[in-house]
CSV table of C-alpha atoms in Angstrom, one decimal:
chain,number,residue,atom,x,y,z
A,25,MET,CA,40.0,14.3,59.7
A,26,THR,CA,36.6,15.8,60.4
A,27,VAL,CA,36.2,15.9,64.2
A,28,PRO,CA,32.7,14.8,65.2
A,29,ASN,CA,30.7,16.7,67.7
A,30,ILE,CA,30.9,15.3,71.2
A,31,PRO,CA,27.5,13.8,72.1
A,32,ASP,CA,25.5,15.5,74.9
A,33,THR,CA,25.9,13.3,77.9
A,34,GLN,CA,23.1,14.9,79.9
A,35,GLU,CA,20.7,14.4,77.0
A,36,SER,CA,21.7,10.7,76.7
A,37,TYR,CA,20.7,10.2,80.4
A,38,LYS,CA,17.4,12.0,79.9
A,39,ASP,CA,16.7,9.7,76.9
A,40,CYS,CA,18.2,6.6,78.7
A,41,THR,CA,20.2,6.0,75.6
A,42,ARG,CA,23.9,5.0,75.8
A,43,ILE,CA,26.3,7.0,73.5
A,44,VAL,CA,27.8,4.6,71.0
A,45,VAL,CA,29.5,7.1,68.7
A,46,GLY,CA,33.1,6.2,68.2
A,47,THR,CA,32.8,2.7,69.6
A,48,ILE,CA,33.4,-0.7,68.0
A,49,GLY,CA,30.8,-1.2,65.3
A,50,ASN,CA,30.0,2.5,65.2
A,51,LEU,CA,33.0,4.1,63.5
A,52,THR,CA,33.0,6.4,60.5
A,53,ALA,CA,35.6,5.8,57.7
A,54,ASP,CA,37.8,8.6,59.2
A,55,GLN,CA,37.6,7.1,62.7
A,56,GLU,CA,38.5,3.7,61.4
A,57,LEU,CA,41.5,5.2,59.7
A,58,ALA,CA,42.5,6.9,62.9
A,59,LEU,CA,42.3,3.6,64.7
A,60,LYS,CA,44.5,2.0,62.1
A,61,GLU,CA,47.1,4.7,62.4
A,62,LEU,CA,47.1,4.5,66.1
A,63,TRP,CA,47.6,0.7,66.0
A,64,ILE,CA,50.6,1.2,63.6
A,65,LYS,CA,52.2,3.6,66.1
A,66,THR,CA,51.4,1.4,69.1
A,67,LEU,CA,52.7,-1.9,67.5
A,68,SER,CA,55.8,-0.1,66.4
A,69,HIS,CA,56.5,1.2,69.9
A,70,ILE,CA,55.9,-2.3,71.4
A,71,THR,CA,58.6,-3.6,69.0
A,72,SER,CA,61.1,-0.8,69.6
A,73,THR,CA,60.8,-1.0,73.4
A,74,ALA,CA,61.0,-4.8,73.6
A,75,THR,CA,64.5,-4.8,75.0
A,76,ALA,CA,64.1,-1.7,77.2
A,77,PRO,CA,62.1,-2.7,80.3
A,78,ILE,CA,60.5,0.1,82.4
A,79,LYS,CA,61.8,0.2,86.0
A,80,VAL,CA,59.3,-0.2,88.8
A,81,THR,CA,59.8,2.9,91.0
A,82,ASN,CA,56.5,3.2,92.9
A,83,ASP,CA,57.4,6.9,93.3
A,84,GLN,CA,53.8,8.0,92.9
A,85,VAL,CA,51.8,5.0,94.0
A,86,HIS,CA,53.7,4.1,97.1
A,87,VAL,CA,53.7,0.5,98.4
A,88,ASP,CA,52.6,-0.5,101.9
A,89,SER,CA,55.2,-0.6,104.6
A,90,LEU,CA,55.6,-4.4,104.8
A,91,THR,CA,56.2,-4.5,101.0
A,92,ALA,CA,58.6,-1.6,101.2
A,93,ALA,CA,60.6,-3.6,103.8
A,94,GLY,CA,60.9,-6.4,101.3
A,95,ILE,CA,59.0,-8.9,103.3
A,96,ALA,CA,56.5,-11.4,101.8
A,97,ALA,CA,53.4,-12.8,103.5
A,98,ASP,CA,54.8,-16.3,103.3
A,99,GLN,CA,57.8,-15.4,105.5
A,100,PRO,CA,56.2,-15.8,109.0
A,101,GLU,CA,59.3,-15.2,111.1
A,102,ALA,CA,60.3,-12.0,109.2
A,103,VAL,CA,56.6,-10.8,109.3
A,104,ALA,CA,56.4,-11.4,113.1
A,105,LYS,CA,59.6,-9.5,113.7
A,106,TRP,CA,58.5,-6.6,111.5
A,107,TYR,CA,55.2,-6.3,113.4
A,108,ALA,CA,57.0,-6.4,116.7
A,109,ASP,CA,59.4,-3.7,115.6
A,110,ASN,CA,56.6,-1.5,114.1
A,111,LYS,CA,53.8,-2.0,116.6
A,112,THR,CA,53.3,1.7,117.2
A,113,LYS,CA,52.9,2.5,113.5
A,114,VAL,CA,50.6,-0.4,112.7
A,115,ASP,CA,48.3,0.5,115.6
A,116,ASP,CA,47.9,4.0,114.2
A,117,ILE,CA,44.8,4.3,112.0
A,118,LYS,CA,46.7,6.7,109.7
A,119,TYR,CA,49.0,3.8,108.6
A,120,GLN,CA,47.2,0.6,109.5
A,121,THR,CA,46.4,-1.5,106.4
A,122,VAL,CA,43.8,-4.3,106.1
A,123,ALA,CA,46.6,-6.8,106.2
A,124,ASP,CA,47.9,-5.2,109.5
A,125,LYS,CA,44.4,-5.4,111.0
A,126,LEU,CA,44.1,-9.1,110.1
A,127,TYR,CA,47.5,-9.8,111.6
A,128,LEU,CA,46.8,-7.9,114.8
A,129,ASP,CA,43.5,-9.8,115.2
A,130,GLY,CA,45.4,-13.1,115.1
A,131,LYS,CA,44.4,-14.0,111.5
A,132,GLN,CA,48.0,-14.6,110.4
A,133,HIS,CA,47.5,-17.1,107.6
A,134,PRO,CA,48.2,-15.6,104.1
A,135,VAL,CA,45.1,-14.4,102.3
A,136,ILE,CA,47.1,-14.2,99.0
A,137,PRO,CA,50.3,-16.0,97.9
A,138,GLY,CA,53.4,-14.3,99.3
A,139,SER,CA,55.3,-14.2,96.0
A,140,PHE,CA,54.0,-12.0,93.1
A,141,LYS,CA,54.8,-13.0,89.6
A,142,PRO,CA,54.2,-10.5,86.8
A,143,LEU,CA,52.7,-11.7,83.5
A,144,PHE,CA,54.6,-13.0,80.5
A,145,GLY,CA,57.9,-13.5,82.3
A,146,ASP,CA,58.6,-9.9,83.4
A,147,ASP,CA,60.8,-9.4,86.4
A,148,PRO,CA,59.1,-8.0,89.6
A,149,SER,CA,61.5,-5.0,89.4
A,150,SER,CA,60.6,-4.0,85.8
A,151,ARG,CA,57.9,-4.3,83.2
A,152,ARG,CA,58.1,-4.3,79.4
A,153,PHE,CA,55.9,-1.8,77.6
A,154,GLY,CA,54.2,-4.4,75.4
A,155,ASN,CA,53.4,-6.7,78.3
A,156,THR,CA,51.9,-3.8,80.3
A,157,PHE,CA,50.0,-2.6,77.3
A,158,TRP,CA,48.3,-6.0,76.7
A,159,LYS,CA,47.5,-6.3,80.4
A,160,ALA,CA,45.8,-2.9,80.2
A,161,CYS,CA,43.8,-4.2,77.2
A,162,THR,CA,42.3,-6.9,79.5
A,163,LEU,CA,40.2,-4.2,81.1
A,164,HIS,CA,38.3,-4.1,77.8
A,165,ASN,CA,36.3,-6.6,75.8
A,166,ASN,CA,38.3,-5.9,72.7
A,167,PRO,CA,41.8,-4.4,72.6
A,168,ASP,CA,40.5,-1.9,70.0
A,169,SER,CA,38.4,-0.4,72.8
A,170,TYR,CA,41.5,0.6,74.7
A,171,LEU,CA,42.8,2.6,71.8
A,172,LEU,CA,39.4,4.0,71.0
A,173,SER,CA,39.1,5.4,74.5
A,174,PHE,CA,42.2,7.5,74.0
A,175,LEU,CA,41.1,8.6,70.5
A,176,ARG,CA,37.7,9.8,71.8
A,177,ALA,CA,39.5,11.5,74.7
A,178,THR,CA,41.7,13.5,72.3
A,179,SER,CA,39.0,14.3,69.8
A,180,TRP,CA,40.5,11.7,67.3
A,181,ASN,CA,44.0,13.3,67.3
A,182,VAL,CA,46.1,10.2,66.6
A,183,ASN,CA,49.4,11.7,67.8
A,184,ALA,CA,47.8,13.0,71.0
A,185,ALA,CA,46.1,9.7,71.6
A,186,PHE,CA,49.4,7.8,71.1
A,187,ASP,CA,51.2,10.1,73.6
A,188,LYS,CA,48.5,9.5,76.2
A,189,ILE,CA,48.8,5.7,75.7
A,190,VAL,CA,52.6,5.8,76.2
A,191,ILE,CA,52.2,8.0,79.3
A,192,SER,CA,49.5,5.7,80.7
A,193,VAL,CA,51.3,2.4,80.0
A,194,ASN,CA,54.6,3.8,81.4
A,195,TRP,CA,52.7,4.9,84.5
A,196,ARG,CA,51.1,1.5,84.9
A,197,ALA,CA,54.5,-0.2,84.6
A,198,SER,CA,56.5,2.1,86.8
A,199,GLN,CA,53.9,2.1,89.5
A,200,ALA,CA,53.3,-1.7,89.3
A,201,ILE,CA,49.5,-1.5,89.1
A,202,ASP,CA,49.4,-5.2,88.5
A,203,LYS,CA,51.0,-5.8,91.9
A,204,LEU,CA,48.6,-3.3,93.5
A,205,MET,CA,45.7,-5.3,92.2
A,206,TRP,CA,47.4,-8.6,93.3
A,207,ASP,CA,47.5,-7.3,96.8
A,208,GLY,CA,44.0,-5.8,96.6
A,209,GLU,CA,42.4,-4.4,99.7
A,210,LEU,CA,45.2,-5.9,101.9
A,211,ALA,CA,47.5,-3.0,101.1
A,212,GLN,CA,44.8,-0.4,101.5
A,213,ASN,CA,44.2,1.8,104.6
A,214,ASN,CA,42.0,-0.2,106.9
A,215,LYS,CA,39.9,2.7,108.1
A,216,LEU,CA,39.1,3.8,104.5
A,217,MET,CA,38.0,0.3,103.6
A,218,GLU,CA,36.0,-0.3,106.8
A,219,GLU,CA,34.1,3.0,106.4
A,220,GLY,CA,33.7,2.6,102.6
A,221,LEU,CA,35.1,5.9,101.2
A,222,SER,CA,34.6,4.5,97.6
A,223,ILE,CA,32.0,1.8,97.1
A,224,LYS,CA,30.0,0.2,94.3
A,225,VAL,CA,26.3,0.6,94.8
A,226,GLY,CA,23.4,0.6,92.4
A,227,GLN,CA,23.3,1.6,88.7
A,228,ASP,CA,22.6,4.8,86.8
A,229,ARG,CA,19.9,5.3,84.2
A,230,LEU,CA,22.1,3.8,81.5
A,231,ALA,CA,22.5,0.6,83.5
A,232,PHE,CA,26.2,1.5,84.3
A,233,PRO,CA,27.4,0.6,87.8
A,234,ILE,CA,27.8,3.5,90.2
A,235,ILE,CA,31.0,4.1,92.0
A,236,LEU,CA,30.1,6.3,94.9
A,237,VAL,CA,32.7,8.4,96.7
A,238,ARG,CA,31.4,9.6,100.1
A,239,VAL,CA,33.5,12.6,100.6
A,240,ARG,CA,32.6,13.2,104.2
A,241,LEU,CA,34.6,10.0,105.1
A,242,ASN,CA,37.8,11.5,103.8
A,243,VAL,CA,39.8,13.4,106.4
A,244,ALA,CA,43.4,14.2,105.3
A,245,ARG,CA,44.9,14.3,108.8
A,246,GLU,CA,43.7,10.7,109.4
A,247,ARG,CA,45.9,9.3,106.6
A,248,GLY,CA,49.6,8.5,106.6
A,249,GLU,CA,52.1,9.4,103.8
A,250,GLY,CA,51.4,7.6,100.5
A,251,THR,CA,47.9,6.4,101.5
A,252,VAL,CA,46.0,8.7,99.2
A,253,GLU,CA,47.9,7.8,96.1
A,254,ARG,CA,47.7,4.1,96.7
A,255,PHE,CA,44.0,4.2,97.4
A,256,ALA,CA,43.2,6.5,94.4
A,257,ALA,CA,45.1,4.1,92.0
A,258,TYR,CA,43.4,1.1,93.5
A,259,ALA,CA,39.9,2.6,93.5
A,260,LEU,CA,40.2,3.7,89.8
A,261,GLU,CA,41.6,0.4,88.6
A,262,ARG,CA,38.9,-1.4,90.5
A,263,ALA,CA,36.3,0.8,88.9
A,264,ALA,CA,37.7,0.0,85.4
A,265,THR,CA,37.6,-3.7,86.2
A,266,ILE,CA,34.0,-3.5,87.4
A,267,ALA,CA,33.1,-1.4,84.3
A,268,ARG,CA,34.5,-4.1,82.0
A,269,ASP,CA,31.4,-6.3,82.4
A,270,HIS,CA,28.9,-3.4,82.1
A,271,GLY,CA,29.6,-1.8,78.7
A,272,GLU,CA,33.1,-0.7,79.9
A,273,ARG,CA,31.7,2.3,81.6
A,274,ALA,CA,30.7,3.3,85.2
A,275,MET,CA,29.3,6.4,86.8
A,276,LEU,CA,31.5,8.3,89.3
A,277,LEU,CA,29.2,9.9,91.9
A,278,TYR,CA,30.6,12.1,94.6
A,279,ASP,CA,28.3,12.6,97.6
A,280,PHE,CA,29.2,15.8,99.3
A,281,SER,CA,26.5,15.4,102.0
A,282,GLY,CA,27.9,16.5,105.4
A,283,PHE,CA,31.0,18.1,103.7
A,284,LYS,CA,33.0,20.0,106.2
A,285,LEU,CA,36.3,21.9,106.4
A,286,ASP,CA,38.1,18.7,107.5
A,287,ASN,CA,37.0,17.1,104.2
A,288,ILE,CA,38.7,19.6,101.9
A,289,ASP,CA,41.6,17.6,100.6
A,290,THR,CA,43.1,19.1,97.4
A,291,ALA,CA,45.9,16.5,97.3
A,292,PHE,CA,43.4,13.6,97.1
A,293,ILE,CA,41.2,15.4,94.5
A,294,LYS,CA,44.1,16.3,92.3
A,295,THR,CA,45.5,12.8,92.5
A,296,LEU,CA,42.2,11.4,91.4
A,297,VAL,CA,41.7,14.0,88.6
A,298,THR,CA,45.2,13.5,87.2
A,299,MET,CA,44.9,9.7,87.1
A,300,ILE,CA,41.5,9.9,85.4
A,301,ASN,CA,42.8,12.4,82.9
A,302,GLU,CA,45.9,10.4,81.9
A,303,THR,CA,44.9,6.8,82.4
A,304,TYR,CA,41.1,6.4,82.7
A,305,PRO,CA,39.8,9.1,80.3
A,306,GLN,CA,36.8,7.1,79.2
A,307,THR,CA,36.1,4.8,82.1
A,308,PHE,CA,33.3,7.0,83.5
A,309,SER,CA,30.2,7.7,81.5
A,310,ALA,CA,29.6,10.8,83.7
A,311,THR,CA,31.0,12.3,86.9
A,312,VAL,CA,28.2,13.8,89.1
A,313,MET,CA,28.8,15.8,92.2
A,314,PHE,CA,25.9,15.7,94.6
A,315,VAL,CA,26.4,19.0,96.5
A,316,ASN,CA,24.5,20.7,99.3
A,317,SER,CA,27.4,22.6,100.9
A,318,TRP,CA,28.5,26.2,100.3
A,319,LEU,CA,32.1,25.1,101.0
A,320,PHE,CA,32.1,23.3,97.7
A,321,THR,CA,32.0,26.5,95.6
A,322,GLY,CA,35.7,27.4,96.3
A,323,VAL,CA,36.8,23.8,95.9
A,324,TRP,CA,35.0,23.5,92.5
A,325,LYS,CA,36.7,26.5,91.1
A,326,LEU,CA,40.1,24.8,91.7
A,327,VAL,CA,39.0,21.3,90.6
A,328,ARG,CA,37.4,22.6,87.3
A,329,SER,CA,40.8,24.0,86.3
A,330,TRP,CA,42.4,20.5,86.5
A,331,LEU,CA,39.8,18.7,84.4
A,332,ASP,CA,40.6,17.5,80.9
A,333,PRO,CA,38.2,19.5,78.5
A,334,VAL,CA,36.5,16.3,77.2
A,335,ILE,CA,36.0,14.9,80.7
A,336,ALA,CA,34.7,18.4,81.9
A,337,LYS,CA,31.9,18.0,79.4
A,338,ARG,CA,30.8,14.9,81.2
A,339,THR,CA,31.0,16.4,84.7
A,340,PHE,CA,27.9,17.7,86.3
A,341,ILE,CA,26.7,19.2,89.6
A,342,ALA,CA,23.4,18.1,91.1
A,343,LYS,CA,22.3,20.4,93.9
A,344,ASP,CA,19.3,18.3,95.0
A,345,ILE,CA,17.7,14.9,94.6
A,346,GLU,CA,15.6,16.1,91.6
A,347,GLN,CA,18.7,17.1,89.6
A,348,LEU,CA,20.5,13.9,90.7
A,349,SER,CA,17.5,11.8,89.4
A,350,THR,CA,18.3,13.0,85.9
A,351,PHE,CA,21.2,10.6,86.1
A,352,VAL,CA,20.1,8.0,88.6
A,353,ASP,CA,16.6,6.7,89.3
A,354,ARG,CA,15.5,7.3,92.9
A,355,SER,CA,15.3,3.5,93.4
A,356,GLN,CA,19.1,3.4,92.9
A,357,ILE,CA,19.9,6.4,95.2
A,358,MET,CA,20.7,5.5,98.8
A,359,VAL,CA,18.2,6.6,101.5
A,360,ASP,CA,20.8,8.8,103.3
A,361,MET,CA,21.1,10.8,100.1
A,362,GLY,CA,17.3,11.2,99.8
A,363,GLY,CA,16.6,8.2,97.6
A,364,GLU,CA,14.9,4.9,98.1
A,365,LEU,CA,17.7,2.4,98.0
A,366,LYS,CA,18.1,0.7,101.4
A,367,TYR,CA,21.7,-0.3,101.3
A,368,LYS,CA,24.1,-0.5,104.2
A,369,TYR,CA,27.8,-0.9,103.4
A,370,SER,CA,29.7,-3.5,105.3
A,371,PHE,CA,33.3,-4.4,104.8
A,372,GLY,CA,33.8,-8.2,105.0
A,373,TYR,CA,37.5,-9.0,105.4
A,374,PRO,CA,39.1,-11.1,102.7
A,375,THR,CA,39.9,-14.7,103.3
A,376,LYS,CA,42.2,-17.2,101.5
A,377,GLU,CA,39.1,-19.0,100.3
A,378,ASP,CA,38.0,-15.8,98.4
A,379,ASN,CA,41.3,-15.9,96.5
A,380,ALA,CA,41.7,-19.6,96.2
A,381,GLN,CA,42.6,-19.5,92.5
A,382,MET,CA,45.6,-17.2,93.2
A,383,PHE,CA,47.2,-20.2,94.9
A,384,ASP,CA,46.7,-22.5,91.9
A,385,VAL,CA,50.1,-22.2,90.2
A,386,GLU,CA,49.3,-24.7,87.4
A,387,GLY,CA,45.9,-23.3,86.7
A,388,ARG,CA,47.4,-19.8,86.5
A,389,GLN,CA,50.1,-20.9,84.0
A,390,GLN,CA,47.6,-22.6,81.7
A,391,ALA,CA,45.4,-19.4,81.8
A,392,GLU,CA,48.4,-17.2,81.2
A,393,ASP,CA,49.6,-19.3,78.2
A,394,ALA,CA,46.1,-19.1,76.7
A,395,LEU,CA,46.2,-15.3,77.0
A,396,LYS,CA,49.7,-15.2,75.5
A,397,GLU,CA,48.4,-17.2,72.5
A,398,ALA,CA,45.4,-14.9,72.2
A,399,VAL,CA,47.6,-11.8,72.2
A,400,ALA,CA,49.7,-13.3,69.4
A,401,ALA,CA,46.7,-14.1,67.3
A,402,PHE,CA,45.1,-10.7,67.7
A,403,GLU,CA,48.4,-8.9,67.0
A,404,GLN,CA,48.8,-11.0,63.9
A,405,GLU,CA,45.3,-10.1,62.7
A,406,THR,CA,45.9,-6.5,63.5
A,407,SER,CA,49.3,-6.3,61.7
A,408,ALA,CA,47.7,-7.9,58.6
A,409,TRP,CA,44.8,-5.4,58.7
A,410,VAL,CA,47.0,-2.2,59.1
A,411,SER,CA,49.4,-3.4,56.4
A,412,GLY,CA,46.5,-4.1,54.0
A,413,SER,CA,47.6,-7.7,53.4
A,414,SER,CA,44.5,-9.3,54.8
A,415,ALA,CA,41.2,-8.0,56.2
A,416,LYS,CA,39.9,-4.8,54.7
A,417,SER,CA,38.1,-3.7,57.8
A,418,TYR,CA,38.9,-3.6,61.5
A,419,ASN,CA,35.5,-5.4,62.0
A,420,ALA,CA,36.4,-8.4,59.8
A,421,LYS,CA,35.2,-11.7,61.2
A,422,SER,CA,38.6,-13.2,61.7
A,423,ARG,CA,39.7,-10.1,63.7
A,424,LEU,CA,36.6,-10.1,65.7
A,425,ASP,CA,37.1,-13.7,66.5
A,426,ALA,CA,40.6,-13.0,67.6
A,427,ALA,CA,39.3,-10.2,69.9
A,428,ALA,CA,36.7,-12.5,71.4
A,429,SER,CA,39.4,-15.1,72.1
A,430,PHE,CA,41.4,-12.4,73.8
A,431,SER,CA,38.5,-11.4,75.9
A,432,ASP,CA,37.7,-14.9,76.9
A,433,ALA,CA,41.3,-15.6,77.9
A,434,ALA,CA,41.6,-12.4,79.9
A,435,LEU,CA,38.5,-13.2,81.9
A,436,ARG,CA,39.7,-16.8,82.5
A,437,LEU,CA,43.1,-15.5,83.8
A,438,ASP,CA,41.6,-12.7,86.0
A,439,PRO,CA,40.9,-14.7,89.2
A,440,TYR,CA,44.5,-16.0,89.2
A,441,ILE,CA,46.2,-12.6,89.1
A,442,ARG,CA,44.2,-10.3,91.5
A,443,ALA,CA,42.5,-10.4,94.8
A,444,ARG,CA,38.7,-10.3,94.8
A,445,PHE,CA,36.9,-7.0,95.7
A,446,VAL,CA,34.6,-6.6,98.6
A,447,SER,CA,31.7,-6.1,96.2
A,448,GLU,CA,32.6,-9.5,94.5
A,449,ARG,CA,32.8,-11.3,97.9
A,450,SER,CA,29.6,-9.8,99.2
A,451,SER,CA,27.7,-10.8,96.1
A,452,LYS,CA,28.4,-14.5,96.5
């Protein structure tokens, strides 16, 4: 097929016009054909792997210590003994999670249910490819958007896009990203959450939410083993969830103000870049690095070599507030970065009330059943479309209706299967 030119991201920000090329409702005939071919491959793979579950290994996204010990929050005696036996470790800021902090402060009532149940009957120790694929689709308003994100990321190469989808879904399954989001901030390093290493604040010139990473708060020697991978995966999945309600995009803004030698952390950066390249290739409308440090030059040479070429074209360096204002209006830039936004981050600890619907077993089952029906309906419509036995266009009304039902069901199920973010709690 003819590969379209990649739109100029910086120009779109100057014009305050979102790029819609290659999105639903804006596909050429060749692009629609590529989407159809990718659905054929994906649906076939779902069928062929139905009896071959993917083992949960957590070898990359490590679980927190309490989970690793096989202890659930609703086992008070086992929890109390574990904390007594591991007091030195949980007192150490390198290892202390938000759950640890709450427990040590005497807030020992479970904030989320103790038992995690994967979607669609999967066992906690494994996930089926198809179930994980459809769960990933819930991060989009239409399952087509999930496939289109990989097609755009691979310049509409169907085989390359399919390979990326398989890698991404397998990673999600083996690293139990659904369980990571179920636990939410409880399993994250308490110091990173209290200080706000990665926060949602303001919006860019395209009205996409800004995910701000304050690099000066990241000090490698203050983290225990496995912390960086767990935090990176959580922060990116959280960003994708936030983006879902804002055109399925967000801006990733790195603030290098006050950047020092202690903040040079290639392991953290490479983990982030790898996850973005492989699993979140289109989540960010742009990645902007606000830099006023000479130390960054050496780091950038290394980071640039890790970036996917398509993502690299959406990555920019802003050396001062004037350059940054190309992407973000000054009213949306925090005061300590030279802007006008008077915002002070505060980490309010989660409560059981914040996650009340996670405890509603009956409500969760009804919402899950609704999503299961929506998946079946969308899959049926898509199979008919790609086989040529029904709708002649991916945009046919019956298929769009099925996609809308899928989106509605996904949003309805959401509060039953993941803990709320601090940005969601603070906006109440």
